[in-house]
Every structure is written in C-alpha cells, then in structure tokens.
Amino acid sequence: WKATFDVYVTGFFFCFKELMQTMEPGGHILALSSAVTRFPENALPLLHVGHYAAAKSALNEFIRWARREAHDRRILLSRVAPGSVDSPFHRNAPAWRKPPALVPLNELSALIANAVFEANELDLELVAPLPIANG
C-alpha cells in the first residue's frame, strides 16, 4: 500500500512541486494515470488491484487541483489514463490475467507526442474496444 502510494501519488507530488519552481511558462507536464479507476468492481474479478486503483484515483484528484496552480504559471498539465497497454507485461501475461483488449502503444504514444508538440492539454481515458464475440 505505502509503496504504491509513494510511487504514484507522493512521487508525482514531489515532481510537480519541483516543476512549479523551475519550469518556464509554456511548459507541459504529463501525468499517466490508469483507466482501472473507472472500471466497475466486478469487471476484473481475477485482479486484486485495489491499492493501485486507490493510488491512481488519488493521483487523478491531485491533478484536478494541481492544474489550477499550473495554469496560474501558464503551464499545461495533462492527464492520460490508459487501460491495459500493448506492452510485454500485458501481451505476455498468463491467461488468467491477460486483458481482453489492449491499447496500442503507438496510439498512446502518438496522442502524448501530439499533445506535447501541439501544446494541447489532455484529460482523457483511453481504453481499447473489447473484441466482438462471434456466434
């Protein structure tokens, strides 16, 4: 519990605090959250990720409030909350933990790169559509 909150919430807090002291106006901070915070509790019956979902929920709330401070300094603060991303962790997962759909990594990275290069602030969840069952 503590390690999860230390990384995802406290870690972002300290990075944000430092950036607010050093980043020039026109800068852009991007925080990665997780779409797991939006899934109903029965959507992932085999996963026990309550600590992770709680930390990402706390991060989402912090970002919502921190955005005011960033905007006061003319800095963008984006939040992207992807579902399971097509990475070795998910792609090579055992069957009991393999997600039914994966967000393509190139789609996620293109969204982030475009937001940064075009100075577009993001606040979105990105979840891959579930495959349609045949039959």
PDB file of C-alpha atoms in Angstrom:
ATOM      1  CA  TRP A   1       0.000   0.000   0.000  1.00  0.00           C
ATOM      2  CA  LYS A   2       2.598   2.521   1.101  1.00  0.00           C
ATOM      3  CA  ALA A   3       4.994   1.756  -1.744  1.00  0.00           C
ATOM      4  CA  THR A   4       2.204   2.100  -4.306  1.00  0.00           C
ATOM      5  CA  PHE A   5       1.113   5.490  -2.932  1.00  0.00           C
ATOM      6  CA  ASP A   6       4.742   6.599  -2.568  1.00  0.00           C
ATOM      7  CA  VAL A   7       5.380   5.978  -6.271  1.00  0.00           C
ATOM      8  CA  TYR A   8       2.129   7.108  -7.891  1.00  0.00           C
ATOM      9  CA  VAL A   9       0.957   9.921  -5.599  1.00  0.00           C
ATOM     10  CA  THR A  10       3.821  11.169  -3.449  1.00  0.00           C
ATOM     11  CA  GLY A  11       6.302  10.769  -6.310  1.00  0.00           C
ATOM     12  CA  PHE A  12       4.160  12.841  -8.641  1.00  0.00           C
ATOM     13  CA  PHE A  13       3.621  15.429  -5.885  1.00  0.00           C
ATOM     14  CA  PHE A  14       7.376  15.959  -5.422  1.00  0.00           C
ATOM     15  CA  CYS A  15       7.983  16.132  -9.179  1.00  0.00           C
ATOM     16  CA  PHE A  16       5.125  18.608  -9.570  1.00  0.00           C
ATOM     17  CA  LYS A  17       6.376  20.725  -6.670  1.00  0.00           C
ATOM     18  CA  GLU A  18       9.858  20.932  -8.205  1.00  0.00           C
ATOM     19  CA  LEU A  19       8.499  21.683 -11.668  1.00  0.00           C
ATOM     20  CA  MET A  20       6.381  24.535 -10.343  1.00  0.00           C
ATOM     21  CA  GLN A  21       9.592  26.140  -9.071  1.00  0.00           C
ATOM     22  CA  THR A  22      11.718  25.551 -12.169  1.00  0.00           C
ATOM     23  CA  MET A  23       9.542  25.184 -15.284  1.00  0.00           C
ATOM     24  CA  GLU A  24       9.118  28.157 -17.574  1.00  0.00           C
ATOM     25  CA  PRO A  25       5.695  29.358 -18.737  1.00  0.00           C
ATOM     26  CA  GLY A  26       4.637  27.419 -21.812  1.00  0.00           C
ATOM     27  CA  GLY A  27       5.867  24.138 -20.328  1.00  0.00           C
ATOM     28  CA  HIS A  28       3.792  20.974 -20.324  1.00  0.00           C
ATOM     29  CA  ILE A  29       3.595  18.309 -17.619  1.00  0.00           C
ATOM     30  CA  LEU A  30       2.050  14.959 -18.471  1.00  0.00           C
ATOM     31  CA  ALA A  31       0.826  12.546 -15.814  1.00  0.00           C
ATOM     32  CA  LEU A  32      -0.019   8.927 -16.554  1.00  0.00           C
ATOM     33  CA  SER A  33      -2.923   7.589 -14.588  1.00  0.00           C
ATOM     34  CA  SER A  34      -4.959   4.478 -15.282  1.00  0.00           C
ATOM     35  CA  ALA A  35      -8.407   3.648 -16.619  1.00  0.00           C
ATOM     36  CA  VAL A  36      -8.639   0.990 -13.895  1.00  0.00           C
ATOM     37  CA  THR A  37     -10.198   3.704 -11.718  1.00  0.00           C
ATOM     38  CA  ARG A  38     -13.283   3.728 -13.971  1.00  0.00           C
ATOM     39  CA  PHE A  39     -13.976   0.000 -14.183  1.00  0.00           C
ATOM     40  CA  PRO A  40     -16.853  -1.424 -12.152  1.00  0.00           C
ATOM     41  CA  GLU A  41     -15.649  -3.574  -9.267  1.00  0.00           C
ATOM     42  CA  ASN A  42     -16.832  -6.790 -10.952  1.00  0.00           C
ATOM     43  CA  ALA A  43     -15.167  -6.019 -14.304  1.00  0.00           C
ATOM     44  CA  LEU A  44     -11.842  -7.534 -13.314  1.00  0.00           C
ATOM     45  CA  PRO A  45     -12.765 -10.370 -10.947  1.00  0.00           C
ATOM     46  CA  LEU A  46      -9.364 -12.077 -11.037  1.00  0.00           C
ATOM     47  CA  LEU A  47      -7.288  -8.975 -10.418  1.00  0.00           C
ATOM     48  CA  HIS A  48      -6.654  -7.686  -6.937  1.00  0.00           C
ATOM     49  CA  VAL A  49      -5.523  -4.150  -7.692  1.00  0.00           C
ATOM     50  CA  GLY A  50      -7.475  -2.099  -5.168  1.00  0.00           C
ATOM     51  CA  HIS A  51      -4.292  -0.470  -3.867  1.00  0.00           C
ATOM     52  CA  TYR A  52      -3.288   0.513  -7.419  1.00  0.00           C
ATOM     53  CA  ALA A  53      -6.768   1.835  -8.265  1.00  0.00           C
ATOM     54  CA  ALA A  54      -6.868   3.813  -4.997  1.00  0.00           C
ATOM     55  CA  ALA A  55      -3.486   5.403  -5.723  1.00  0.00           C
ATOM     56  CA  LYS A  56      -4.424   6.287  -9.287  1.00  0.00           C
ATOM     57  CA  SER A  57      -7.726   7.748  -8.040  1.00  0.00           C
ATOM     58  CA  ALA A  58      -5.794   9.900  -5.579  1.00  0.00           C
ATOM     59  CA  LEU A  59      -3.465  10.960  -8.405  1.00  0.00           C
ATOM     60  CA  ASN A  60      -6.466  11.917 -10.565  1.00  0.00           C
ATOM     61  CA  GLU A  61      -7.861  14.103  -7.804  1.00  0.00           C
ATOM     62  CA  PHE A  62      -4.496  15.715  -7.118  1.00  0.00           C
ATOM     63  CA  ILE A  63      -4.072  16.514 -10.825  1.00  0.00           C
ATOM     64  CA  ARG A  64      -7.514  18.102 -10.922  1.00  0.00           C
ATOM     65  CA  TRP A  65      -6.476  20.531  -8.173  1.00  0.00           C
ATOM     66  CA  ALA A  66      -2.841  20.955  -9.255  1.00  0.00           C
ATOM     67  CA  ARG A  67      -3.974  22.043 -12.714  1.00  0.00           C
ATOM     68  CA  ARG A  68      -5.051  25.384 -11.182  1.00  0.00           C
ATOM     69  CA  GLU A  69      -1.544  26.081  -9.906  1.00  0.00           C
ATOM     70  CA  ALA A  70      -0.014  25.016 -13.212  1.00  0.00           C
ATOM     71  CA  HIS A  71      -2.384  27.262 -15.164  1.00  0.00           C
ATOM     72  CA  ASP A  72      -1.572  30.189 -12.857  1.00  0.00           C
ATOM     73  CA  ARG A  73       2.019  29.758 -14.054  1.00  0.00           C
ATOM     74  CA  ARG A  74       0.904  29.279 -17.696  1.00  0.00           C
ATOM     75  CA  ILE A  75       1.952  25.617 -17.662  1.00  0.00           C
ATOM     76  CA  LEU A  76      -0.192  22.842 -19.104  1.00  0.00           C
ATOM     77  CA  LEU A  77      -0.909  19.754 -17.009  1.00  0.00           C
ATOM     78  CA  SER A  78      -2.205  16.785 -18.968  1.00  0.00           C
ATOM     79  CA  ARG A  79      -3.553  13.523 -17.629  1.00  0.00           C
ATOM     80  CA  VAL A  80      -3.783  10.380 -19.718  1.00  0.00           C
ATOM     81  CA  ALA A  81      -5.365   7.304 -18.166  1.00  0.00           C
ATOM     82  CA  PRO A  82      -4.945   4.328 -20.473  1.00  0.00           C
ATOM     83  CA  GLY A  83      -6.381   0.910 -19.975  1.00  0.00           C
ATOM     84  CA  SER A  84      -4.112  -2.076 -20.494  1.00  0.00           C
ATOM     85  CA  VAL A  85      -1.396  -1.029 -22.936  1.00  0.00           C
ATOM     86  CA  ASP A  86       0.072  -3.405 -25.507  1.00  0.00           C
ATOM     87  CA  SER A  87       3.351  -3.965 -23.685  1.00  0.00           C
ATOM     88  CA  PRO A  88       5.245  -7.134 -22.786  1.00  0.00           C
ATOM     89  CA  PHE A  89       3.668  -7.060 -19.294  1.00  0.00           C
ATOM     90  CA  HIS A  90       0.167  -7.493 -20.730  1.00  0.00           C
ATOM     91  CA  ARG A  91       0.960  -9.181 -24.047  1.00  0.00           C
ATOM     92  CA  ASN A  92       2.897 -11.986 -22.330  1.00  0.00           C
ATOM     93  CA  ALA A  93       0.605 -12.286 -19.331  1.00  0.00           C
ATOM     94  CA  PRO A  94      -0.684 -15.661 -18.206  1.00  0.00           C
ATOM     95  CA  ALA A  95      -4.204 -16.409 -19.440  1.00  0.00           C
ATOM     96  CA  TRP A  96      -5.819 -15.670 -16.045  1.00  0.00           C
ATOM     97  CA  ARG A  97      -4.515 -12.091 -16.106  1.00  0.00           C
ATOM     98  CA  LYS A  98      -4.442 -11.330 -19.829  1.00  0.00           C
ATOM     99  CA  PRO A  99      -6.661  -8.340 -20.689  1.00  0.00           C
ATOM    100  CA  PRO A 100      -9.347  -8.941 -23.313  1.00  0.00           C
ATOM    101  CA  ALA A 101      -8.189  -5.863 -25.277  1.00  0.00           C
ATOM    102  CA  LEU A 102      -5.030  -3.762 -25.363  1.00  0.00           C
ATOM    103  CA  VAL A 103      -4.471  -0.104 -26.182  1.00  0.00           C
ATOM    104  CA  PRO A 104      -1.893   0.010 -28.983  1.00  0.00           C
ATOM    105  CA  LEU A 105       1.331   1.537 -27.685  1.00  0.00           C
ATOM    106  CA  ASN A 106       1.804   3.548 -30.890  1.00  0.00           C
ATOM    107  CA  GLU A 107      -1.681   5.073 -30.465  1.00  0.00           C
ATOM    108  CA  LEU A 108      -0.939   6.094 -26.876  1.00  0.00           C
ATOM    109  CA  SER A 109       2.499   7.490 -27.701  1.00  0.00           C
ATOM    110  CA  ALA A 110       1.142   9.417 -30.716  1.00  0.00           C
ATOM    111  CA  LEU A 111      -1.535  11.015 -28.545  1.00  0.00           C
ATOM    112  CA  ILE A 112       1.037  12.071 -25.969  1.00  0.00           C
ATOM    113  CA  ALA A 113       3.547  13.340 -28.534  1.00  0.00           C
ATOM    114  CA  ASN A 114       0.861  15.323 -30.352  1.00  0.00           C
ATOM    115  CA  ALA A 115      -0.353  16.898 -27.102  1.00  0.00           C
ATOM    116  CA  VAL A 116       3.158  17.962 -26.123  1.00  0.00           C
ATOM    117  CA  PHE A 117       4.246  19.224 -29.544  1.00  0.00           C
ATOM    118  CA  GLU A 118       0.955  20.998 -30.271  1.00  0.00           C
ATOM    119  CA  ALA A 119       0.542  22.367 -26.710  1.00  0.00           C
ATOM    120  CA  ASN A 120      -2.820  20.637 -26.284  1.00  0.00           C
ATOM    121  CA  GLU A 121      -3.756  19.831 -22.726  1.00  0.00           C
ATOM    122  CA  LEU A 122      -5.260  16.360 -22.366  1.00  0.00           C
ATOM    123  CA  ASP A 123      -7.553  14.895 -19.763  1.00  0.00           C
ATOM    124  CA  LEU A 124      -8.696  11.558 -21.061  1.00  0.00           C
ATOM    125  CA  GLU A 125      -9.137   7.877 -20.531  1.00  0.00           C
ATOM    126  CA  LEU A 126      -8.100   5.600 -23.359  1.00  0.00           C
ATOM    127  CA  VAL A 127      -9.469   2.063 -23.353  1.00  0.00           C
ATOM    128  CA  ALA A 128      -9.246  -0.435 -26.200  1.00  0.00           C
ATOM    129  CA  PRO A 129     -12.596  -1.648 -27.514  1.00  0.00           C
ATOM    130  CA  LEU A 130     -13.438  -5.170 -26.450  1.00  0.00           C
ATOM    131  CA  PRO A 131     -13.414  -7.775 -29.216  1.00  0.00           C
ATOM    132  CA  ILE A 132     -16.848  -8.734 -30.535  1.00  0.00           C
ATOM    133  CA  ALA A 133     -17.732 -12.322 -29.759  1.00  0.00           C
ATOM    134  CA  ASN A 134     -18.654 -14.464 -32.773  1.00  0.00           C
ATOM    135  CA  GLY A 135     -21.710 -16.552 -32.543  1.00  0.00           C
TER     136      GLY A 135
END
